[in-house]
Tab-separated table of C-alpha atoms in Angstrom:
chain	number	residue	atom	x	y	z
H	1	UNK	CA	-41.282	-67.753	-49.943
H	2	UNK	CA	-38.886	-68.722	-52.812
H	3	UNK	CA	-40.853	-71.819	-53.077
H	4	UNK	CA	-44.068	-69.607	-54.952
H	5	UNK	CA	-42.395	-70.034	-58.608
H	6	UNK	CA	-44.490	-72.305	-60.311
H	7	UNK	CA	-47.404	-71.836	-58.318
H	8	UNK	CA	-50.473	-69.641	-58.895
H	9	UNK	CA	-52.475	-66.710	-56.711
H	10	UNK	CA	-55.545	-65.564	-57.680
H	11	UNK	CA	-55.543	-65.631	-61.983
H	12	UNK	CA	-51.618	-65.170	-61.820
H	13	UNK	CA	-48.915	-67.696	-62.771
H	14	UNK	CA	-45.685	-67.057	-60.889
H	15	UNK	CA	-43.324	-67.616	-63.130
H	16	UNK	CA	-40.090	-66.845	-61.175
H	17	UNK	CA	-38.695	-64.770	-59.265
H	18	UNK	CA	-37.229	-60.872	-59.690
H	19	UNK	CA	-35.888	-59.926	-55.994
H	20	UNK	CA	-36.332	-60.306	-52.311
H	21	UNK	CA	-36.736	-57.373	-50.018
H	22	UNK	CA	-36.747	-57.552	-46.118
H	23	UNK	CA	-40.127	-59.212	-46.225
H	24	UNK	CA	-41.073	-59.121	-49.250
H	25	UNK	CA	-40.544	-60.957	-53.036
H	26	UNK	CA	-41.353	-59.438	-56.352
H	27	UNK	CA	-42.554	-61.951	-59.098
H	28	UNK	CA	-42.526	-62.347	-62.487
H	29	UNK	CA	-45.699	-63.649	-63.353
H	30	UNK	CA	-48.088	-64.133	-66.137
H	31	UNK	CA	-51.754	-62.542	-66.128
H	32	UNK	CA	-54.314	-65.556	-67.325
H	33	UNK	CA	-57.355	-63.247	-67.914
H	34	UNK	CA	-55.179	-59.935	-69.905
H	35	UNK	CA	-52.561	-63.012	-71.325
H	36	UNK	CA	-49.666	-60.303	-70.357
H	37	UNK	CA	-46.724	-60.694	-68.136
H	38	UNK	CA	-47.373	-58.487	-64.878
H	39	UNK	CA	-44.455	-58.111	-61.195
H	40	UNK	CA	-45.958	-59.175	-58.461
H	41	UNK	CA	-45.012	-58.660	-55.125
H	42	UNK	CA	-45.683	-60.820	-52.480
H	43	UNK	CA	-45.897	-60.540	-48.490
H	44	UNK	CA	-46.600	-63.200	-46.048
H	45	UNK	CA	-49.489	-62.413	-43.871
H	46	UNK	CA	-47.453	-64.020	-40.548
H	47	UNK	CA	-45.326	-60.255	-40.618
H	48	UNK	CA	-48.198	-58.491	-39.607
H	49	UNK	CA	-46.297	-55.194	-39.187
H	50	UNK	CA	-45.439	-55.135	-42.517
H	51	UNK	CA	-48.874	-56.173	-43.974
H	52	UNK	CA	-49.809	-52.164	-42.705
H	53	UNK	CA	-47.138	-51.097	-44.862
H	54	UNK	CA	-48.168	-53.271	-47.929
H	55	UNK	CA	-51.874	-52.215	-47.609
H	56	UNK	CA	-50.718	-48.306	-47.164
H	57	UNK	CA	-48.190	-48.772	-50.486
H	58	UNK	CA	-51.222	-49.856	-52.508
H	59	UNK	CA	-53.605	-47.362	-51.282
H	60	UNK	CA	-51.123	-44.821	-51.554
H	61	UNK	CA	-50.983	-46.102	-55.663
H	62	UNK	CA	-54.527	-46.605	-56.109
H	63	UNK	CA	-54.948	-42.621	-55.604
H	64	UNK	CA	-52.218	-42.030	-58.043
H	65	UNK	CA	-53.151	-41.987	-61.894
H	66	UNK	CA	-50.199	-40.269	-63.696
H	67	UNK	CA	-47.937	-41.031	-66.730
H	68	UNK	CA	-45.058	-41.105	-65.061
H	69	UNK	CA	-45.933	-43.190	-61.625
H	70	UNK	CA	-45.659	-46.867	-61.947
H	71	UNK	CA	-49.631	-47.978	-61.209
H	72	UNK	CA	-51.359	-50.543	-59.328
H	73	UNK	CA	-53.369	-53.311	-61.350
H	74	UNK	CA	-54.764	-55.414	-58.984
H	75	UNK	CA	-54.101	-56.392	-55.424
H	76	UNK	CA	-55.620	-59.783	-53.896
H	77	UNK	CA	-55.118	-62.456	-50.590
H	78	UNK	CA	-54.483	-66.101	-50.852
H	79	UNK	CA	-54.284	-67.570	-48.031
H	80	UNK	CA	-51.346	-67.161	-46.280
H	81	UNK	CA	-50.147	-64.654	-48.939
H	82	UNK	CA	-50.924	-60.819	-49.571
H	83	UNK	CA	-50.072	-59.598	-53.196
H	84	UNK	CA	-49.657	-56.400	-55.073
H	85	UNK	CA	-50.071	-56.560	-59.599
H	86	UNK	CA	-47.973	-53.990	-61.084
H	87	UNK	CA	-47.229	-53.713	-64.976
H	88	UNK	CA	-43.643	-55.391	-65.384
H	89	UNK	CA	-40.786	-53.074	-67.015
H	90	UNK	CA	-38.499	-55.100	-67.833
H	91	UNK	CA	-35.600	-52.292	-69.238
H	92	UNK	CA	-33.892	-52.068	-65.600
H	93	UNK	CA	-33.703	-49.025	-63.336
H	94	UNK	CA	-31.655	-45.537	-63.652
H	95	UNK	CA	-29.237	-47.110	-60.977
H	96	UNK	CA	-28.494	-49.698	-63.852
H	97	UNK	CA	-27.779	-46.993	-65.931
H	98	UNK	CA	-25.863	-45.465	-63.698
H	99	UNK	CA	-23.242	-48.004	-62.385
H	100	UNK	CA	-21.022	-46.862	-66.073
H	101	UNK	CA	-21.169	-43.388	-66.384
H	102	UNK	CA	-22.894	-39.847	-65.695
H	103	UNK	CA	-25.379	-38.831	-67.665
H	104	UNK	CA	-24.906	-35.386	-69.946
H	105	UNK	CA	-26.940	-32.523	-69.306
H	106	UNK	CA	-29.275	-33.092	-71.966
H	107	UNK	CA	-29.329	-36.450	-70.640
H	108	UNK	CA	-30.302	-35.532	-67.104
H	109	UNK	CA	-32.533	-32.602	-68.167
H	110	UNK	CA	-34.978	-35.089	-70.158
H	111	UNK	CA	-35.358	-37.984	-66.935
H	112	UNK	CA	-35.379	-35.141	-64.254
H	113	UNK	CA	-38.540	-33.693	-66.204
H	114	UNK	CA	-40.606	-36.829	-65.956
H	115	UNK	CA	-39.904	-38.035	-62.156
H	116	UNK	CA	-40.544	-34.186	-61.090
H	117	UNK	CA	-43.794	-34.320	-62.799
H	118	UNK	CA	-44.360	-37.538	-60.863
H	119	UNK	CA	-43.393	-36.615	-57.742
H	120	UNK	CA	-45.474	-32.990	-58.285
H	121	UNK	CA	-48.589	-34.829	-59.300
H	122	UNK	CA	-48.051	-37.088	-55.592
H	123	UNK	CA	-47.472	-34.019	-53.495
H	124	UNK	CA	-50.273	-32.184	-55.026
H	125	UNK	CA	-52.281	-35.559	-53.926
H	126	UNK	CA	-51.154	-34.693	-50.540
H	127	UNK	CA	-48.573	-37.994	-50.702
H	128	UNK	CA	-44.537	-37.846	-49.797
H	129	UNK	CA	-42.932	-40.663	-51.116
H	130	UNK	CA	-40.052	-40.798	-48.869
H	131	UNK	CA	-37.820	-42.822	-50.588
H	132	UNK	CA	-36.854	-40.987	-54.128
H	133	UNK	CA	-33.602	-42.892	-55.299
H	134	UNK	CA	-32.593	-44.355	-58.552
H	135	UNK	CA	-33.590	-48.042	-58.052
H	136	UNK	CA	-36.942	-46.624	-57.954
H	137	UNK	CA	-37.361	-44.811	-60.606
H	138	UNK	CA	-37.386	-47.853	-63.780
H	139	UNK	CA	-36.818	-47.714	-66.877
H	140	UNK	CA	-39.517	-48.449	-70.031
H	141	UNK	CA	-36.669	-47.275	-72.433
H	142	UNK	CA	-33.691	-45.496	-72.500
H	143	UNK	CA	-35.777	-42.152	-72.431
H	144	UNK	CA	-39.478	-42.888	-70.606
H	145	UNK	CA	-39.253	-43.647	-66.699
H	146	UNK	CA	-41.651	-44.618	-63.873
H	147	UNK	CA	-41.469	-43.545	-59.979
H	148	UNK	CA	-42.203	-46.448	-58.165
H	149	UNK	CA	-41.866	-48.022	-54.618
H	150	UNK	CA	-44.318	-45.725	-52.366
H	151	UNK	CA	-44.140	-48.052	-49.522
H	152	UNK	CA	-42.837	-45.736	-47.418
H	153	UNK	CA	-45.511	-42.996	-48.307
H	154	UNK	CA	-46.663	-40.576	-46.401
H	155	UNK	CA	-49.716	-38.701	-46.767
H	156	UNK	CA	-49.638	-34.573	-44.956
H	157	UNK	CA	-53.538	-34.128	-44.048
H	158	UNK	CA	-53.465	-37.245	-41.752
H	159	UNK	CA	-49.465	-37.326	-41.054
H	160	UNK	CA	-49.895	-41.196	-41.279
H	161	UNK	CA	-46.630	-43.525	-41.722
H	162	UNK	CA	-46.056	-46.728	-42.699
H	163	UNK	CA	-44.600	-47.745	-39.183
H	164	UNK	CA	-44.985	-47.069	-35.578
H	165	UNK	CA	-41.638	-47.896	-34.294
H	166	UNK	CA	-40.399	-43.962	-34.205
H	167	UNK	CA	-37.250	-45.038	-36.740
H	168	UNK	CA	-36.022	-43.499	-39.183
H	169	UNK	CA	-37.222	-44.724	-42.329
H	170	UNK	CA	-35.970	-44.318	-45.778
H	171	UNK	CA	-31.959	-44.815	-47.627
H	172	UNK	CA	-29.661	-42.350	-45.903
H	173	UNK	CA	-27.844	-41.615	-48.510
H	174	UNK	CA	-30.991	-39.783	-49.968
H	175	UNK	CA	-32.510	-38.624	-46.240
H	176	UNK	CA	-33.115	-34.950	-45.643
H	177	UNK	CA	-30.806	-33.368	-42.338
H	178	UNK	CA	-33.971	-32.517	-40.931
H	179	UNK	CA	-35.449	-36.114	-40.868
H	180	UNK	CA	-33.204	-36.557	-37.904
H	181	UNK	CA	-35.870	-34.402	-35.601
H	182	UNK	CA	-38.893	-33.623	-37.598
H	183	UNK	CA	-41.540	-35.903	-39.820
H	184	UNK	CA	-41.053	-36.434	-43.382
H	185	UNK	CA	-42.294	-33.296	-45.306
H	186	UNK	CA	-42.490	-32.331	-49.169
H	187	UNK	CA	-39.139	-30.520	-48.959
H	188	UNK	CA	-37.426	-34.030	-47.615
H	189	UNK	CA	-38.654	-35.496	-51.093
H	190	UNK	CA	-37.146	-32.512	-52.764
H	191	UNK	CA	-33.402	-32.684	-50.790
H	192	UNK	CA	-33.812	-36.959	-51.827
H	193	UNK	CA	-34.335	-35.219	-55.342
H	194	UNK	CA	-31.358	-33.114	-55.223
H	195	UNK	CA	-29.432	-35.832	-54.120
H	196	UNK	CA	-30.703	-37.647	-57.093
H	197	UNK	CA	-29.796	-34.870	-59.737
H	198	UNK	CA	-26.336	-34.689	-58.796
H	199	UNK	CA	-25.671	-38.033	-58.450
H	200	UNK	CA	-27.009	-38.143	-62.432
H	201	UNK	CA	-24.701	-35.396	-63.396
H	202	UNK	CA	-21.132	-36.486	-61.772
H	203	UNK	CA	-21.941	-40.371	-61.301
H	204	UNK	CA	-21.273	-40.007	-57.999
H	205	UNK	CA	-23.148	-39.298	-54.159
H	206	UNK	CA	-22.456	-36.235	-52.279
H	207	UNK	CA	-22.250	-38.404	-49.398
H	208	UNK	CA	-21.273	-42.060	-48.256
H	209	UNK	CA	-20.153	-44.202	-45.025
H	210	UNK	CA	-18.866	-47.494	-43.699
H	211	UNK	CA	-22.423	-47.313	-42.238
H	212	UNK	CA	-25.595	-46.126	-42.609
H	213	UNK	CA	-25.140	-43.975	-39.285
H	214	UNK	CA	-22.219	-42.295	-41.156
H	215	UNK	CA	-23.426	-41.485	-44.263
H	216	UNK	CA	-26.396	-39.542	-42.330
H	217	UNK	CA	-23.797	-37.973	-40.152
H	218	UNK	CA	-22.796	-36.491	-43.386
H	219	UNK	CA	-25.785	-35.095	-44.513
H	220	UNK	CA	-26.372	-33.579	-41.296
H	221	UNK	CA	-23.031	-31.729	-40.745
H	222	UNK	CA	-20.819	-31.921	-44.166
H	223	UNK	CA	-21.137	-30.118	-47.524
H	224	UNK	CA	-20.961	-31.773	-50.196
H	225	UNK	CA	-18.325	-31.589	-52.698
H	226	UNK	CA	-19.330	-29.336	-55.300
H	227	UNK	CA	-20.486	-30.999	-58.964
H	228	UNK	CA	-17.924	-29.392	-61.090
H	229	UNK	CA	-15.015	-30.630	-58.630
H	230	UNK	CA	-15.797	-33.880	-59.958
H	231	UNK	CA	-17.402	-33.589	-63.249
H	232	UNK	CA	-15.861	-30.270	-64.885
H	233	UNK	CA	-18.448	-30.232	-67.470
H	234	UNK	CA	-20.841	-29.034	-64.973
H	235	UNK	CA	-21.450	-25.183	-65.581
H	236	UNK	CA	-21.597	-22.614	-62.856
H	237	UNK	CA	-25.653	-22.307	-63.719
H	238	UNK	CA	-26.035	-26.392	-62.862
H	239	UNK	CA	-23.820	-26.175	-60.269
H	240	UNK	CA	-25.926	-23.517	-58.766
H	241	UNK	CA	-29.667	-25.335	-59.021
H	242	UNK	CA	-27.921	-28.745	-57.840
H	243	UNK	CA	-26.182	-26.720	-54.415
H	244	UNK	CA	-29.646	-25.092	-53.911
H	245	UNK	CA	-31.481	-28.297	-53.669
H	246	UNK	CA	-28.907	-29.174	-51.519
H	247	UNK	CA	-29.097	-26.646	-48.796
H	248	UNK	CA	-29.625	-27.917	-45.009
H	249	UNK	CA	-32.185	-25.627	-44.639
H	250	UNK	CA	-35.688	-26.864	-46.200
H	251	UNK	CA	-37.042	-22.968	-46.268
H	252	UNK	CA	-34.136	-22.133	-49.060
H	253	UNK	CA	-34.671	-25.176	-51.163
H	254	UNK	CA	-36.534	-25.527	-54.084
H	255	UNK	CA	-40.750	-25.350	-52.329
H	256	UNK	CA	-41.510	-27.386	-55.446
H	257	UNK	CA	-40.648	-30.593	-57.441
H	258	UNK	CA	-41.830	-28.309	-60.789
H	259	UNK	CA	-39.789	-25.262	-59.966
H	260	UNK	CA	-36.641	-27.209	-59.523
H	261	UNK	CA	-37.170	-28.879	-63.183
H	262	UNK	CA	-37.939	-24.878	-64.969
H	263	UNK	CA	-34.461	-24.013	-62.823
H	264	UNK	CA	-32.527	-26.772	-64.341
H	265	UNK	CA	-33.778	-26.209	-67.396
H	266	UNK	CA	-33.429	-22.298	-67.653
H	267	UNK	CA	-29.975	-22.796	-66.183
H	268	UNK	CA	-29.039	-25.562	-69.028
H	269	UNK	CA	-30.644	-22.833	-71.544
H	270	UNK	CA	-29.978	-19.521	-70.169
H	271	UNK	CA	-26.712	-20.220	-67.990
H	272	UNK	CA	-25.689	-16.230	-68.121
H	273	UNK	CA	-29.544	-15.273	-66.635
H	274	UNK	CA	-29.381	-18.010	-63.869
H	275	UNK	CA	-25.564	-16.840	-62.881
H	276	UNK	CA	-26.599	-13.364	-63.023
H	277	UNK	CA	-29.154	-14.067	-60.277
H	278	UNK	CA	-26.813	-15.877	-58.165
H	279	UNK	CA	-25.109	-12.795	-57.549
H	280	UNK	CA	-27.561	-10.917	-56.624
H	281	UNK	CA	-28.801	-13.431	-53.933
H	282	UNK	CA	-26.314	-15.471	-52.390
H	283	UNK	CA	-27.267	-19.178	-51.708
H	284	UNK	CA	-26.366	-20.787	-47.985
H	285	UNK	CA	-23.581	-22.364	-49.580
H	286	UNK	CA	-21.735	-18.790	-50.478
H	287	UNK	CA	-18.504	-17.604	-48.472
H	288	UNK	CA	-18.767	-15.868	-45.615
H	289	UNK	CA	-16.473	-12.953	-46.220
H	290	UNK	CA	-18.705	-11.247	-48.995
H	291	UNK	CA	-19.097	-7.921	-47.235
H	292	UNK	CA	-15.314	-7.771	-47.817
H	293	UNK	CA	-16.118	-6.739	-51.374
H	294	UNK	CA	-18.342	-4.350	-52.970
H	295	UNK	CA	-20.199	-4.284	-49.310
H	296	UNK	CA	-23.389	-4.662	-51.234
H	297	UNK	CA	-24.096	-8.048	-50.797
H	298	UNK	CA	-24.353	-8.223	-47.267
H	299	UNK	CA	-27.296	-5.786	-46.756
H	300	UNK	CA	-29.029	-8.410	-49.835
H	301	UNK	CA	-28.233	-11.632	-47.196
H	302	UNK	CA	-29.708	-10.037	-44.590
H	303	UNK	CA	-33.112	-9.197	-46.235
H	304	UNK	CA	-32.930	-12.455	-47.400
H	305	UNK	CA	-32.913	-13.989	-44.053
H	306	UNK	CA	-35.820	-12.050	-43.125
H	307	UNK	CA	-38.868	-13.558	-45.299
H	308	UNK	CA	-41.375	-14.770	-44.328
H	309	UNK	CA	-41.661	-18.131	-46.433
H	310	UNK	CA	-45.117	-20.150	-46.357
H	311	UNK	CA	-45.604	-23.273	-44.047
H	312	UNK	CA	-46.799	-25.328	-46.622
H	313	UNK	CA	-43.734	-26.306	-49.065
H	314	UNK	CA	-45.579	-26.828	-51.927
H	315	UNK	CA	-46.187	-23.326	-52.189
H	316	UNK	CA	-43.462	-21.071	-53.138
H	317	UNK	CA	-42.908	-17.499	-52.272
H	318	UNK	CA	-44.334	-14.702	-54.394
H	319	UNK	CA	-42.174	-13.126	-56.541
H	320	UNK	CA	-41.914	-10.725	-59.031
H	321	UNK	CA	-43.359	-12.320	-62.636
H	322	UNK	CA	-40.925	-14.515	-64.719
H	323	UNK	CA	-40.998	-14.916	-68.326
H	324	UNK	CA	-41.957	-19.094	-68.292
H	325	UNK	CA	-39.349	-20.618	-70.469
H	326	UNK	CA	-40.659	-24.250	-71.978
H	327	UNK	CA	-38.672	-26.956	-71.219
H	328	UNK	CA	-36.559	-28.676	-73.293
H	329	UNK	CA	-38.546	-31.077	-75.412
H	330	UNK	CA	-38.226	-34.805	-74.350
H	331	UNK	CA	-36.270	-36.638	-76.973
H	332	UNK	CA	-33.850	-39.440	-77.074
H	333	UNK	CA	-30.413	-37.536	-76.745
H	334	UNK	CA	-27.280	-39.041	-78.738
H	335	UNK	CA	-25.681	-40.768	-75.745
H	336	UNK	CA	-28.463	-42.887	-74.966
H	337	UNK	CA	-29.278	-44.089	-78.582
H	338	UNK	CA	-25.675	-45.324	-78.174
H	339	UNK	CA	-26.865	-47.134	-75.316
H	340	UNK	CA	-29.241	-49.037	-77.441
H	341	UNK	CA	-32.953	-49.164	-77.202
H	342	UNK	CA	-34.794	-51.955	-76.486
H	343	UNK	CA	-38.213	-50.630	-77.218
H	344	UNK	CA	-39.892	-52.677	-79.830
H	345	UNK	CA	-39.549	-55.936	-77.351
H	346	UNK	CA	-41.144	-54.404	-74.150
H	347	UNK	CA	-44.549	-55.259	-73.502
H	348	UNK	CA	-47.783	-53.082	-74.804
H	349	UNK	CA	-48.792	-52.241	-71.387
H	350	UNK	CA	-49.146	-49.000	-70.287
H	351	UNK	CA	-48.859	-46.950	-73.195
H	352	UNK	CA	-46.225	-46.561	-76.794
H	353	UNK	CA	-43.730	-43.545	-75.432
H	354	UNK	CA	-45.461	-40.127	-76.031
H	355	UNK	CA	-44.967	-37.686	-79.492
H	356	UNK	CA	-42.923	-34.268	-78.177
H	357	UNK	CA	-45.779	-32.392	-78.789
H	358	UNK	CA	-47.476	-34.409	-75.755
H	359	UNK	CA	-44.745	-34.692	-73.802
H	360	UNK	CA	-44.952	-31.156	-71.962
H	361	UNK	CA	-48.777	-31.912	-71.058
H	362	UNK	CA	-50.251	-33.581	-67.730
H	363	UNK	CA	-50.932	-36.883	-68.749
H	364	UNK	CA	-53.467	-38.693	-66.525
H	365	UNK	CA	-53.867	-42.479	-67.111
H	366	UNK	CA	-57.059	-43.859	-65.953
H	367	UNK	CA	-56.604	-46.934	-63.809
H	368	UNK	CA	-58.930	-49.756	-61.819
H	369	UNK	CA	-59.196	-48.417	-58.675
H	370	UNK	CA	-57.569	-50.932	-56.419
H	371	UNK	CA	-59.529	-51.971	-53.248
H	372	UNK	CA	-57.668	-52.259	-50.185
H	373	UNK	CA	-58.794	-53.791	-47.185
H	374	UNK	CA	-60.598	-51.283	-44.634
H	375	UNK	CA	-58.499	-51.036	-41.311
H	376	UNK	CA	-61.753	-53.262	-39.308
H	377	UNK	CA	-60.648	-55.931	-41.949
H	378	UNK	CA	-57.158	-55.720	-41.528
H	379	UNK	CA	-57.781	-55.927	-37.572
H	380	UNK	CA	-59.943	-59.035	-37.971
H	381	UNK	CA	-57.174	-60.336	-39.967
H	382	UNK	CA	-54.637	-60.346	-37.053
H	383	UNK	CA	-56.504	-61.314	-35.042
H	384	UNK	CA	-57.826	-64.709	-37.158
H	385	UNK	CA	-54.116	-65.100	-37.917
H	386	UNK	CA	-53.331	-65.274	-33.888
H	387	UNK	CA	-56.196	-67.473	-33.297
H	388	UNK	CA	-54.798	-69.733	-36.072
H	389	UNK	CA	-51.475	-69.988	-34.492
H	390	UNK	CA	-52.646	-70.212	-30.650
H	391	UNK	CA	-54.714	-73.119	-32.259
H	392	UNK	CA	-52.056	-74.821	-34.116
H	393	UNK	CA	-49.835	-74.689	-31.009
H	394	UNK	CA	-52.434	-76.155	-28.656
H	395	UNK	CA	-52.941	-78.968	-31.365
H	396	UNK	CA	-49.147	-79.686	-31.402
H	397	UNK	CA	-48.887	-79.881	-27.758
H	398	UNK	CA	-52.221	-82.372	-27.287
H	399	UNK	CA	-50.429	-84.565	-29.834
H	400	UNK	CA	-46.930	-84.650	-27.551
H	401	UNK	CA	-49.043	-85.407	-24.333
H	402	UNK	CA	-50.622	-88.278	-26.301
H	403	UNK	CA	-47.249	-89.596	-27.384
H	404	UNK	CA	-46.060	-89.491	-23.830
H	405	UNK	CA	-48.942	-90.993	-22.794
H	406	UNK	CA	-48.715	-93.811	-25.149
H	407	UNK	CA	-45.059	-94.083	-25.136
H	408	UNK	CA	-45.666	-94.502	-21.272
H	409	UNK	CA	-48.065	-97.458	-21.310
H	410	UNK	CA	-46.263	-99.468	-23.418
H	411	UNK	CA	-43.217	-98.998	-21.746
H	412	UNK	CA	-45.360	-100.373	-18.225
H	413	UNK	CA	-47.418	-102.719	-19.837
């Protein structure tokens, strides 16, 4: 597939190429009609397995118009070749800016805002991602990111996957404990999200392996060291949010992408409140000998362990009201104008990066809706594609038997 560079599909010049998956290459290419550069990624039709997946990652895009979610331009077929148009960001992805340094607070507070809006606006959708990691979220600046990569998506009306095969699917340094016996859920996204947040405040993962077996060995028995161990600039309050999104348990996570952003950012803003709280309601990752003290925090534990939380984990529990604090407003801290900002050369497309005043607002961007093939056509598509090759092979062996043949009357001629 390597050979595409230079060649054209549909209106689009491939004009080399960005990476290779397991079956699948991502193009640079350049959009005739719009005169833009565009990523393409491209799919033989032969892997027909993985042609479900590529027709379920751009119909899981095409129902997601958001800000902050990498969209879908165009998809198309060329014989033999399936392809995906995406707007090309060209600034990297936060594992690139990762690979030096952890990010500050501030840092982390201003990129965790924008992929939790993301990743709300899916789940409200009815769409898990799946596979929430920092070489999917990329980069537009130093301070405006896209989620991107939904071809593992799930959606929860239909409980559809991308695969039959019963595997686990997904990076397992990001995979939820209770992916091991149960089916991807909102609360797995928000564990991969956890992961992510403390990985941006200490540079490091909770958990890693000679192996992929290993490393999910860890998740499912091991706790993770905690934040301030590693970075001591971590406060308690941090600490605290990062741990809970953490927890083996789905029921005492976070139930939402949006309320683990307002606990961030009331811990990074109101650190004595958030502390305060912890207190009073021990997390799964507190010691086991607190009814040694004051013997009050025992009887709080055990009504804890008696609510009755919702199925659905989008919804959270009711509470008593909270004052709403606003989030902190999305500006380019110090550290990353150090960095250097390579705005003014990135391409129009989608948008210029939004004013503050914006920035706390849904933003919807209105996008072609992409048409993907109904399942009939993607049937009749396998099955052309076998009647091809049965074809081709019946051709190839008619052409040996008439070699034989002639090779055998000249020989007895």
């Amino acid at each position: 597939m390597s050979g595409l560079a230079g060649t054209s599909l549909g209106r689009y010049y491939l004009k080399e190429r960005l990476g290779r998956g397991g079956m699948s290459e991502v193009y640079l290419a350049w959009d005739e009609q719009m005169q833009r550069e565009v990523a393409i990624k491209v799919v033989s039709s032969t892997h027909i397995d993985y042609i479900e997946r590529f027709h379920r990652e751009a119909e899981a895009i095409s129902h997601l118009h958001h800000a902050h979610i990498l969209p879908a331009l165009d998809y198309g077929e060329q014989e033999p070749w399936h392809y995906l148009v995406m707007p090309y960001i060209g600034h990297g992805t936060l594992r690139d800016l990762l690979i030096n340094d952890p990010l500050t607070l501030e840092e982390t507070g201003a990129l965790l805002e924008q992929v939790t809006e993301a990743l709300q606006f899916a789940h409200n959708q009815g769409i898990i991602h799946r596979d929430i990691k920092p070489s999917n979220i990329l980069m537009r600046d130093d301070h405006y990111v896209y989620l991107a990569d939904f071809g593992l998506a799930k959606t929860l009306e239909g409980g559809s996957t991308v695969t039959q095969t019963g595997n686990l699917l997904g990076t397992p340094e990001y995979m939820a404990p209770e992916l091991a016996d149960g089916p991807a859920t909102t609360s797995s996204d928000l564990y991969a999200l956890g992961i992510l947040l403390y990985q941006m405040v200490t540079g490091q993962l909770p958990f890693s392996g000679e192996t992929p077996v290993a490393v999910y060995w860890k998740q499912l028995q091991d706790m993770p060291t905690r934040p301030s161990h590693i970075n001591p600039d971590v406060p308690p309050a941090i600490e605290q949010v990062i741990m809970k999104a953490l927890d083996k348990k789905p029921q005492r996570r976070y139930q939402s992408a949006k309320e683990l952003a307002e606990a961030y950012i009331n811990a990074l803003t109101f650190p004595n409140e958030v502390v305060k709280e912890s207190v009073a309601t021990p997390s799964f990752y507190s010691t086991t000998s607190m009814n040694g003290g004051s013997g009050s925090a025992a009887p709080v534990l055990a009504q804890r362990e008696k609510l009755v939380l919702p199925n659905d984990p989008l919804v959270a529990p009711s509470a008593a009201p909270q004052r709403r604090r606003r989030l902190i407003r999305r500006v380019v801290p110090p550290a990353m104008r150090r960095r250097g900002s390579r705005a003014a050369s990135l391409p129009p497309y989608p948008a210029e990066p939004v004013v503050p005043a914006v920035a706390r607002q849904r933003v919807y961007v209105s996008q072609p809706k992409v048409q993907v093939p109904s399942r009939r056509r993607r049937i009749l598509y396998r099955r052309r594609n076998r009647i091809l090759i049965s074809f081709m092979v019946v051709l190839v062996m008619l052409l040996l038997v008439i070699v034989v043949i002639l090779t055998l009357a000249y020989i007895y001629k």
